[in-house]
Coordinates of C-alpha atoms in Angstrom, one line a residue:
M657 CA 29.6 170.5 60.3
F658 CA 28.8 167.4 58.2
E659 CA 31.5 164.8 58.8
V660 CA 32.5 162.2 56.3
L661 CA 35.0 159.4 57.2
I662 CA 36.6 157.8 54.2
N663 CA 38.1 154.3 54.9
T664 CA 41.1 154.5 52.6
E665 CA 42.5 151.0 52.3
E666 CA 44.2 151.8 49.0
M667 CA 46.0 155.1 49.0
R668 CA 45.7 156.0 45.3
D669 CA 43.9 158.7 43.3
D670 CA 41.7 156.3 41.4
N671 CA 40.4 154.4 44.4
P672 CA 36.6 154.4 43.9
V673 CA 36.1 154.8 47.7
V674 CA 38.4 157.9 47.8
R675 CA 36.9 159.5 44.7
T676 CA 33.3 158.9 45.8
G677 CA 33.9 160.0 49.4
L678 CA 35.6 163.2 48.3
A679 CA 32.9 163.9 45.8
L680 CA 30.3 163.5 48.5
A681 CA 32.2 165.8 50.8
G682 CA 32.7 168.4 48.2
R683 CA 29.0 168.4 47.2
H684 CA 27.9 168.9 50.8
H685 CA 30.7 171.1 52.1
A686 CA 31.7 168.4 54.5
Y687 CA 34.8 167.8 56.6
A688 CA 36.6 164.7 55.1
T689 CA 38.8 162.5 57.2
G690 CA 40.8 160.0 55.4
L691 CA 41.5 156.9 57.5
N692 CA 44.1 154.2 56.9
I693 CA 44.1 151.3 59.3
I694 CA 47.3 149.3 59.8
E695 CA 45.8 146.0 60.7
V696 CA 47.1 144.1 63.7
L697 CA 46.4 140.5 64.2
P698 CA 46.5 139.7 67.9
A699 CA 48.1 136.3 67.3
T700 CA 51.1 137.9 65.7
M701 CA 51.8 140.7 68.1
A702 CA 54.6 138.8 69.9
I703 CA 56.5 138.3 66.7
P704 CA 59.2 141.0 66.4
E705 CA 59.5 140.7 62.6
V706 CA 55.8 141.2 62.1
M707 CA 55.7 144.3 64.4
A708 CA 58.7 145.7 62.5
V709 CA 56.7 145.4 59.2
L710 CA 53.7 147.1 60.8
A711 CA 55.9 149.9 62.0
T712 CA 57.2 150.5 58.5
Q713 CA 53.7 150.4 57.0
E714 CA 52.5 152.9 59.6
Y715 CA 55.4 155.2 58.8
E716 CA 54.8 155.0 55.1
A717 CA 51.0 155.6 55.6
R718 CA 51.6 158.7 57.7
R719 CA 53.7 160.2 55.0
R720 CA 50.6 160.2 52.7
D721 CA 49.3 163.2 54.7
A722 CA 50.3 165.6 51.9
W723 CA 48.6 163.5 49.3
W724 CA 45.4 163.5 51.2
M725 CA 45.4 167.3 51.9
K726 CA 46.0 167.8 48.1
Q727 CA 42.9 165.7 47.4
C728 CA 40.9 167.8 49.8
D729 CA 42.2 171.1 48.3
E730 CA 41.2 169.9 44.8
H731 CA 37.7 169.3 46.0
G732 CA 37.5 172.6 47.9
I733 CA 37.0 171.0 51.3
Q734 CA 38.6 170.8 54.7
G735 CA 40.0 167.5 55.9
A736 CA 42.5 165.5 57.9
W737 CA 44.5 162.3 57.5
E738 CA 44.6 159.7 60.2
V739 CA 46.5 156.5 60.5
I740 CA 45.6 154.0 63.3
R741 CA 47.3 150.8 64.1
G742 CA 45.0 148.2 65.6
V743 CA 42.5 145.4 65.2
Y744 CA 40.6 146.4 62.1
V745 CA 36.9 146.0 63.0
P746 CA 36.9 147.7 66.4
V747 CA 39.2 150.5 65.1
L748 CA 36.9 151.3 62.2
A749 CA 33.7 150.9 64.2
R750 CA 34.9 153.2 67.0
R751 CA 36.3 155.9 64.8
S752 CA 33.2 155.9 62.6
C753 CA 31.0 156.9 65.5
M754 CA 32.3 160.4 65.1
A755 CA 31.2 160.6 61.5
D756 CA 27.8 161.3 60.0
I757 CA 28.6 158.9 57.2
T758 CA 31.5 156.4 56.7
V759 CA 32.4 155.7 53.1
S760 CA 34.0 152.3 52.5
R761 CA 34.0 149.5 49.9
L762 CA 31.3 146.9 49.4
P763 CA 32.5 143.6 51.0
N764 CA 35.0 141.6 48.9
H765 CA 33.4 138.2 48.8
E766 CA 36.4 136.8 47.0
A767 CA 38.6 137.2 50.1
G768 CA 37.4 133.9 51.5
Y769 CA 35.2 135.2 54.4
P770 CA 31.8 133.5 55.0
A771 CA 28.9 135.8 54.1
G772 CA 28.3 138.4 56.8
M773 CA 31.7 137.8 58.5
D774 CA 33.8 140.1 56.3
Y775 CA 35.3 143.2 58.0
V776 CA 33.0 145.8 56.5
T777 CA 29.8 143.9 57.4
R778 CA 31.0 143.3 60.9
V779 CA 31.6 147.0 61.3
L780 CA 28.1 147.6 60.1
L781 CA 26.7 145.1 62.6
S782 CA 28.4 147.0 65.4
A783 CA 25.9 149.9 65.0
A784 CA 28.5 152.4 64.0
S785 CA 27.7 155.3 61.7
P786 CA 25.6 154.8 58.6
M787 CA 27.9 153.5 55.8
L788 CA 28.0 154.4 52.1
L789 CA 29.4 151.3 50.5
V790 CA 30.9 151.6 47.1
P791 CA 31.5 148.8 44.5
S792 CA 35.0 148.2 43.4
T793 CA 33.9 148.9 39.8
W794 CA 32.2 152.2 40.5
D795 CA 33.4 155.2 38.5
G796 CA 34.1 157.3 41.6
T797 CA 31.3 159.9 41.1
F798 CA 28.7 160.7 43.7
R799 CA 25.4 161.2 41.9
Q800 CA 22.2 161.7 43.8
G801 CA 19.8 162.4 40.9
R802 CA 17.8 159.1 41.2
V803 CA 17.5 157.5 44.7
L804 CA 15.7 154.3 45.5
V805 CA 14.7 153.9 49.2
A806 CA 13.9 150.4 50.5
W807 CA 11.5 151.0 53.4
N808 CA 10.1 148.4 55.9
S809 CA 9.3 150.7 58.9
T810 CA 12.1 149.2 61.0
Q811 CA 14.5 151.2 63.2
E812 CA 17.3 150.3 60.8
S813 CA 15.5 151.6 57.7
M814 CA 14.6 154.9 59.6
R815 CA 18.2 155.4 60.5
A816 CA 19.2 154.9 56.9
L817 CA 16.5 157.3 55.8
R818 CA 17.6 160.0 58.3
A819 CA 21.2 159.7 57.1
A820 CA 20.1 160.1 53.5
V821 CA 18.1 163.3 54.0
P822 CA 20.7 165.7 52.6
F823 CA 20.8 163.6 49.4
L824 CA 17.1 163.1 49.1
R825 CA 16.4 166.8 49.3
E826 CA 18.6 167.4 46.2
A827 CA 17.5 164.3 44.3
E828 CA 15.6 164.7 41.0
M829 CA 13.7 161.5 41.7
V830 CA 13.0 159.6 44.9
C831 CA 11.2 156.2 44.7
L832 CA 10.0 154.4 47.8
V833 CA 9.7 150.7 47.8
D834 CA 7.4 149.9 50.8
G835 CA 7.6 146.6 52.6
A836 CA 6.0 147.7 55.9
R837 CA 3.2 145.5 57.2
D838 CA 0.7 146.1 60.0
E839 CA 0.8 142.5 61.1
L840 CA -0.9 142.5 64.5
P841 CA -3.0 145.7 64.9
G842 CA -3.2 146.8 68.5
I843 CA -0.4 144.5 69.5
T844 CA 2.7 145.3 67.5
P845 CA 3.5 148.9 66.7
P846 CA 1.9 150.2 63.5
P847 CA 4.0 151.2 60.5
L848 CA 5.8 154.6 61.0
P849 CA 4.2 157.6 59.2
V850 CA 7.1 157.9 56.8
R851 CA 5.3 159.9 54.1
D852 CA 4.3 162.7 56.4
W853 CA 7.9 162.7 57.8
L854 CA 9.4 163.0 54.4
M855 CA 7.1 165.9 53.5
R856 CA 8.2 167.7 56.6
Q857 CA 11.8 167.3 55.6
G858 CA 11.1 168.9 52.2
I859 CA 11.4 165.6 50.3
T860 CA 9.0 164.8 47.5
L861 CA 8.2 161.2 46.6
H862 CA 8.0 160.7 42.8
A863 CA 7.0 157.1 42.9
E864 CA 5.9 154.4 45.3
R865 CA 5.9 150.7 44.9
Q866 CA 5.2 147.7 47.1
F867 CA 8.2 145.7 48.3
P868 CA 8.2 142.5 46.3
A869 CA 6.7 139.6 48.3
T870 CA 9.2 137.0 47.1
A871 CA 12.0 134.9 48.5
S872 CA 14.3 136.7 46.2
A873 CA 13.4 140.2 47.4
G874 CA 17.0 141.4 47.3
E875 CA 17.3 140.4 43.6
A876 CA 14.0 142.2 42.9
L877 CA 15.1 145.3 44.7
L878 CA 18.3 145.5 42.7
D879 CA 16.3 144.9 39.5
Q880 CA 14.1 147.9 40.4
A881 CA 17.2 150.0 41.1
Q882 CA 18.6 149.1 37.6
A883 CA 15.2 149.8 35.9
M884 CA 15.0 153.3 37.3
Q885 CA 18.8 153.8 36.7
A886 CA 19.2 154.6 40.3
D887 CA 22.4 156.4 41.5
L888 CA 22.0 155.4 45.1
L889 CA 20.1 152.7 47.1
V890 CA 19.1 153.6 50.7
M891 CA 18.1 150.8 53.1
G892 CA 18.3 149.5 56.6
A893 CA 20.6 146.6 57.2
W894 CA 19.8 143.2 58.8
G895 CA 16.2 144.0 59.4
H896 CA 15.5 140.5 60.6
S897 CA 17.5 138.6 63.2
R898 CA 21.2 138.6 62.5
V899 CA 21.4 134.8 62.8
S900 CA 18.7 134.3 60.1
E901 CA 20.3 136.8 57.8
L902 CA 23.8 135.2 58.2
I903 CA 22.6 131.6 57.8
L904 CA 19.6 131.8 55.6
G905 CA 20.5 134.7 53.4
G906 CA 18.0 137.6 53.0
T907 CA 17.7 141.0 51.3
T908 CA 20.7 142.6 53.0
R909 CA 23.0 139.8 52.2
H910 CA 22.0 139.7 48.6
V911 CA 22.4 143.4 48.1
L912 CA 25.9 143.4 49.8
R913 CA 26.9 140.6 47.5
H914 CA 25.5 141.8 44.2
A915 CA 25.0 145.6 44.2
R916 CA 26.6 147.5 41.3
L917 CA 25.7 151.0 42.7
P918 CA 26.5 152.8 46.0
V919 CA 24.4 151.6 48.9
L920 CA 23.7 153.7 52.0
L921 CA 23.1 151.3 54.9
A922 CA 22.4 151.8 58.6
H923 CA 21.9 149.3 61.4

C-alpha cells in the first residue's frame, strides 16, 4: 500500500502541509500517517521544568488523534496519528524511511539557520524517503496536471523520478529539462537511458528542453516552471558535493529558498 508520512508541525485544518498531504493520499488511495514531533534539545534534558513542558506538549498532541482521523475520513483514506518525542532530525529521518513519500514544509529561511542547515534539509541529506516539500503560501491542493522534471542522470534525480511515477502517469503534461552530459566517454558512465525508461513506465514526454548552462540554473529552472504553470517540480537534491552546495550555493539551494510550488526531492 502506498504510504504517505505527513510531518504535521502545526495541527490545524488550514496547514498547507496537512491539506496537500491528505489530498495526495486521497488521490492515490494511500495510507496517511500524521506525525507530530515533540522536539527535545539534548542540552535541556536535565532541566525538570523543560521536561515537564515537553510532557504537557506530548499529552496535548496525542489528544489530536480524533482530529487526524476525522481528516482522514473526510478524504476517504485510512490513516494513523503518531506523536514522537525526541531530537527532531533523527526522529523524522528514521520514521520517514517507512514511507514512500514524506510531506513537509519547504525550509523556513527566516528561522535563522544557515542555508542547508535547517531541519528539513538535514533530513533530506540523511537519505530518508523522497520528500514533497510545500511552500507556506501554497493553497493546499495537490495538482499533478503539469509536471516539470529536472534531470541530470544522477542517482538522486533517478530516485526522485521513480518516486514521481504515480504522478507522472496521470499528468496532462510532463516536461523534461535535461542537464545530463557525457563528459568522458569510455571513462565515466554514460547518461542513463531515461526516455526509454519513461516509455516503459507508461509516461509520455510532452516537451524536452536543455538544462540552462548558467550559473543561475536554479533561477532559470523556476522560471521554466512558472512559464509552463507547473503544479509540481521533480528533481534530485544535492547533485554535486554537499560541501560545494552548502558553501557555494547551487541549483538545489536556490530552489529550496525560492520555490513557490511543491517540490518533490530525493537524495
